[in-house]
């Protein structure tokens, strides 16, 4: 694992620059940029900043690291947030978006779609160029919450994960597909407790985000610094 930490007061701009620099590198090498988006509130400003840029969106393939099991129009939908902040303002073509359909809990469907794309490139498992992740106050990332079934999954790449503390289901990437990515980027808002981040950096096994930090091929943390 190689970890890079960027602490910044220009969070949205620096994060967008990081993502799009990785995109251009992937486009130069493979003529496609495979990126998995994170949900929640923190990345919204980053996506809005990306939408201002003139990019070859038709060569991007957007997937989602997790999704709430809610209807598409629900304000908790990760896809709805990405659509409002990025896809619609940037006129991203539908062919560049692989939506995780949380309203019908189709974990096997999404996994099958990714497996098919991997097979076309001769890959054993779908390799993202970049997976964006967030961080919950309990150390969860994607929808890999502490003490949930998905943490022990070693074969499935996408699964429905029941979260007792929320009394709800989430669709989520599992560790196998996260660890297969070329790069992981955690987007961390300025209100996040720095003690939690230190616990992750120290490798606290109780925190799912620490397992990603310790086992991914390359990890970048972009952490907002409040003025």
Short mmCIF file of C-alpha atoms in Angstrom, two decimals:
data_model
loop_
_atom_site.label_atom_id
_atom_site.label_comp_id
_atom_site.label_asym_id
_atom_site.label_seq_id
_atom_site.Cartn_x
_atom_site.Cartn_y
_atom_site.Cartn_z
CA UNK A 1 0.00 0.00 0.00
CA UNK A 2 1.21 3.47 -0.91
CA UNK A 3 -0.54 6.31 0.93
CA UNK A 4 -0.54 9.96 -0.08
CA UNK A 5 -2.24 12.63 2.06
CA UNK A 6 -3.27 16.01 0.66
CA UNK A 7 -4.63 18.54 3.15
CA UNK A 8 -6.18 21.48 1.34
CA UNK A 9 -8.22 24.63 1.82
CA UNK A 10 -9.36 24.45 -1.82
CA UNK A 11 -10.97 21.05 -1.48
CA UNK A 12 -13.32 20.92 -4.48
CA UNK A 13 -10.78 22.31 -6.94
CA UNK A 14 -7.89 20.15 -5.76
CA UNK A 15 -10.00 17.00 -5.67
CA UNK A 16 -11.35 17.66 -9.17
CA UNK A 17 -7.81 18.27 -10.42
CA UNK A 18 -6.64 15.01 -8.87
CA UNK A 19 -9.47 13.03 -10.45
CA UNK A 20 -9.13 14.55 -13.90
CA UNK A 21 -5.35 14.16 -13.90
CA UNK A 22 -5.90 10.45 -13.28
CA UNK A 23 -8.51 10.47 -16.05
CA UNK A 24 -6.14 11.89 -18.63
CA UNK A 25 -3.47 9.37 -17.66
CA UNK A 26 -5.91 6.50 -18.11
CA UNK A 27 -7.20 7.88 -21.40
CA UNK A 28 -3.64 8.13 -22.71
CA UNK A 29 -2.85 4.56 -21.65
CA UNK A 30 -6.14 2.71 -22.24
CA UNK A 31 -8.48 5.15 -24.02
CA UNK A 32 -11.01 4.84 -21.20
CA UNK A 33 -11.33 6.09 -17.62
CA UNK A 34 -13.14 3.81 -15.21
CA UNK A 35 -14.22 5.68 -12.08
CA UNK A 36 -16.53 4.67 -9.24
CA UNK A 37 -18.31 7.55 -7.54
CA UNK A 38 -18.97 8.02 -3.85
CA UNK A 39 -22.26 9.28 -2.44
CA UNK A 40 -23.16 11.48 0.50
CA UNK A 41 -22.73 15.23 0.76
CA UNK A 42 -18.93 15.61 0.74
CA UNK A 43 -18.28 14.89 -2.98
CA UNK A 44 -21.09 17.10 -4.30
CA UNK A 45 -18.87 20.19 -4.60
CA UNK A 46 -16.16 18.08 -6.25
CA UNK A 47 -18.58 16.77 -8.86
CA UNK A 48 -19.88 20.28 -9.49
CA UNK A 49 -16.31 21.45 -10.07
CA UNK A 50 -15.67 18.57 -12.47
CA UNK A 51 -18.78 19.50 -14.42
CA UNK A 52 -17.23 22.88 -15.24
CA UNK A 53 -14.36 21.24 -17.09
CA UNK A 54 -14.28 20.34 -20.77
CA UNK A 55 -13.57 16.61 -20.76
CA UNK A 56 -14.06 13.65 -23.10
CA UNK A 57 -16.98 12.36 -21.06
CA UNK A 58 -17.86 9.79 -23.70
CA UNK A 59 -14.63 7.96 -22.79
CA UNK A 60 -15.43 7.87 -19.07
CA UNK A 61 -17.30 4.99 -17.47
CA UNK A 62 -18.94 5.99 -14.20
CA UNK A 63 -19.92 3.30 -11.74
CA UNK A 64 -21.01 3.58 -8.09
CA UNK A 65 -19.31 2.15 -5.02
CA UNK A 66 -22.59 1.90 -3.13
CA UNK A 67 -26.22 2.92 -3.24
CA UNK A 68 -29.06 3.29 -0.81
CA UNK A 69 -32.04 1.05 -1.51
CA UNK A 70 -34.38 3.91 -2.33
CA UNK A 71 -36.27 5.06 -5.44
CA UNK A 72 -34.35 7.03 -8.03
CA UNK A 73 -36.07 10.32 -7.17
CA UNK A 74 -35.37 9.99 -3.41
CA UNK A 75 -33.08 12.70 -2.06
CA UNK A 76 -30.94 9.99 -0.44
CA UNK A 77 -30.09 8.44 -3.81
CA UNK A 78 -26.39 8.59 -4.63
CA UNK A 79 -27.22 8.50 -8.32
CA UNK A 80 -29.57 11.46 -8.00
CA UNK A 81 -26.84 13.52 -6.34
CA UNK A 82 -24.30 12.64 -9.05
CA UNK A 83 -26.85 13.39 -11.75
CA UNK A 84 -27.66 16.81 -10.30
CA UNK A 85 -24.06 17.81 -9.59
CA UNK A 86 -22.20 16.23 -12.52
CA UNK A 87 -24.02 14.21 -15.15
CA UNK A 88 -26.66 16.75 -16.12
CA UNK A 89 -24.53 19.94 -15.93
CA UNK A 90 -21.69 18.30 -17.89
CA UNK A 91 -24.03 16.57 -20.38
CA UNK A 92 -22.42 13.20 -19.64
CA UNK A 93 -23.85 10.67 -22.13
CA UNK A 94 -25.98 7.83 -20.75
CA UNK A 95 -23.56 5.35 -22.33
CA UNK A 96 -20.89 6.53 -19.87
CA UNK A 97 -22.99 5.77 -16.77
CA UNK A 98 -23.60 2.37 -15.19
CA UNK A 99 -26.20 3.06 -12.52
CA UNK A 100 -26.53 0.87 -9.45
CA UNK A 101 -30.29 0.40 -9.26
CA UNK A 102 -30.89 0.56 -5.53
CA UNK A 103 -34.67 0.58 -5.85
CA UNK A 104 -34.72 -3.14 -6.70
CA UNK A 105 -31.67 -4.35 -4.76
CA UNK A 106 -30.01 -5.82 -7.90
CA UNK A 107 -26.60 -6.68 -6.50
CA UNK A 108 -26.17 -9.71 -8.76
CA UNK A 109 -27.23 -7.67 -11.78
CA UNK A 110 -24.60 -5.00 -11.16
CA UNK A 111 -21.92 -7.56 -10.42
CA UNK A 112 -22.78 -9.34 -13.67
CA UNK A 113 -22.48 -6.13 -15.66
CA UNK A 114 -19.04 -5.44 -14.20
CA UNK A 115 -17.94 -9.04 -14.76
CA UNK A 116 -18.97 -8.80 -18.42
CA UNK A 117 -16.92 -5.63 -18.88
CA UNK A 118 -13.96 -7.28 -17.18
CA UNK A 119 -14.17 -10.31 -19.46
CA UNK A 120 -14.04 -8.08 -22.53
CA UNK A 121 -10.64 -6.85 -21.37
CA UNK A 122 -9.37 -10.23 -20.25
CA UNK A 123 -9.52 -9.28 -16.57
CA UNK A 124 -10.33 -11.71 -13.75
CA UNK A 125 -12.05 -8.90 -11.88
CA UNK A 126 -13.17 -5.46 -13.04
CA UNK A 127 -10.33 -2.98 -12.53
CA UNK A 128 -11.31 0.59 -11.79
CA UNK A 129 -8.78 3.26 -12.58
CA UNK A 130 -10.09 5.18 -9.59
CA UNK A 131 -12.59 4.49 -6.82
CA UNK A 132 -13.78 7.46 -4.80
CA UNK A 133 -14.70 6.69 -1.20
CA UNK A 134 -16.06 8.61 1.75
CA UNK A 135 -15.71 8.05 5.47
CA UNK A 136 -18.45 7.71 8.06
CA UNK A 137 -18.04 8.66 11.71
CA UNK A 138 -18.07 4.95 12.59
CA UNK A 139 -15.24 4.23 10.15
CA UNK A 140 -17.44 2.80 7.40
CA UNK A 141 -16.67 3.40 3.75
CA UNK A 142 -18.87 2.70 0.73
CA UNK A 143 -21.59 0.76 2.59
CA UNK A 144 -19.11 -1.46 4.40
CA UNK A 145 -20.24 -0.79 7.95
CA UNK A 146 -18.59 -2.26 11.06
CA UNK A 147 -19.92 -5.67 12.09
CA UNK A 148 -21.87 -6.28 8.87
CA UNK A 149 -21.89 -9.33 6.62
CA UNK A 150 -20.19 -7.70 3.64
CA UNK A 151 -16.92 -7.30 5.54
CA UNK A 152 -16.26 -11.03 5.38
CA UNK A 153 -17.11 -11.46 1.69
CA UNK A 154 -14.22 -12.77 -0.39
CA UNK A 155 -15.90 -13.74 -3.68
CA UNK A 156 -18.79 -11.44 -4.55
CA UNK A 157 -17.82 -8.03 -5.85
CA UNK A 158 -21.18 -6.33 -5.22
CA UNK A 159 -23.72 -7.32 -2.60
CA UNK A 160 -26.72 -6.20 -0.61
CA UNK A 161 -25.58 -5.45 2.93
CA UNK A 162 -28.00 -5.10 5.85
CA UNK A 163 -26.99 -2.34 8.27
CA UNK A 164 -28.64 -2.94 11.67
CA UNK A 165 -27.88 0.52 13.06
CA UNK A 166 -29.82 2.04 10.14
CA UNK A 167 -32.38 -0.77 9.90
CA UNK A 168 -31.92 -0.68 6.14
CA UNK A 169 -30.24 -2.39 3.22
CA UNK A 170 -27.48 -0.91 1.10
CA UNK A 171 -25.86 -2.10 -2.11
CA UNK A 172 -22.08 -1.94 -1.89
CA UNK A 173 -18.80 -2.85 -3.46
CA UNK A 174 -16.94 -5.40 -1.39
CA UNK A 175 -13.24 -5.51 -0.55
CA UNK A 176 -12.26 -7.72 -3.53
CA UNK A 177 -13.29 -5.16 -6.17
CA UNK A 178 -12.03 -2.23 -4.08
CA UNK A 179 -8.60 -3.83 -3.67
CA UNK A 180 -8.46 -4.52 -7.42
CA UNK A 181 -8.61 -0.81 -8.28
CA UNK A 182 -5.52 0.96 -9.53
CA UNK A 183 -6.12 3.88 -7.17
CA UNK A 184 -8.39 4.67 -4.23
CA UNK A 185 -9.18 8.24 -3.23
CA UNK A 186 -10.85 9.13 0.05
CA UNK A 187 -12.67 12.48 -0.05
CA UNK A 188 -12.84 13.83 3.50
CA UNK A 189 -14.78 16.93 4.56
CA UNK A 190 -13.35 19.44 6.97
CA UNK A 191 -15.66 18.46 9.84
CA UNK A 192 -14.32 14.91 10.13
CA UNK A 193 -12.76 14.08 13.51
CA UNK A 194 -8.97 13.94 13.00
CA UNK A 195 -8.74 11.28 15.71
CA UNK A 196 -10.78 8.93 13.52
CA UNK A 197 -8.39 9.47 10.63
CA UNK A 198 -5.43 8.75 12.89
CA UNK A 199 -7.07 5.50 13.98
CA UNK A 200 -7.40 4.52 10.33
CA UNK A 201 -3.79 5.41 9.57
CA UNK A 202 -2.70 3.28 12.54
CA UNK A 203 -4.56 0.31 11.04
CA UNK A 204 -7.38 -0.13 13.56
CA UNK A 205 -8.97 -3.42 12.40
CA UNK A 206 -12.39 -2.40 13.75
CA UNK A 207 -12.68 0.27 11.06
CA UNK A 208 -13.56 -0.88 7.51
CA UNK A 209 -11.84 2.19 6.05
CA UNK A 210 -8.60 1.09 7.70
CA UNK A 211 -8.75 -2.21 5.84
CA UNK A 212 -8.95 -0.30 2.58
CA UNK A 213 -6.11 2.00 3.60
CA UNK A 214 -3.93 -0.96 4.54
CA UNK A 215 -4.69 -3.24 1.58
CA UNK A 216 -5.43 -1.15 -1.52
CA UNK A 217 -2.76 -0.80 -4.19
CA UNK A 218 -2.56 2.99 -3.94
CA UNK A 219 -4.49 5.32 -1.64
CA UNK A 220 -4.79 9.09 -1.71
CA UNK A 221 -6.54 11.01 1.06
CA UNK A 222 -7.79 14.48 0.14
CA UNK A 223 -8.74 16.15 3.41
CA UNK A 224 -10.44 19.52 3.56
CA UNK A 225 -8.86 22.03 5.92
CA UNK A 226 -11.22 24.63 7.33
CA UNK A 227 -9.98 28.22 7.38
#
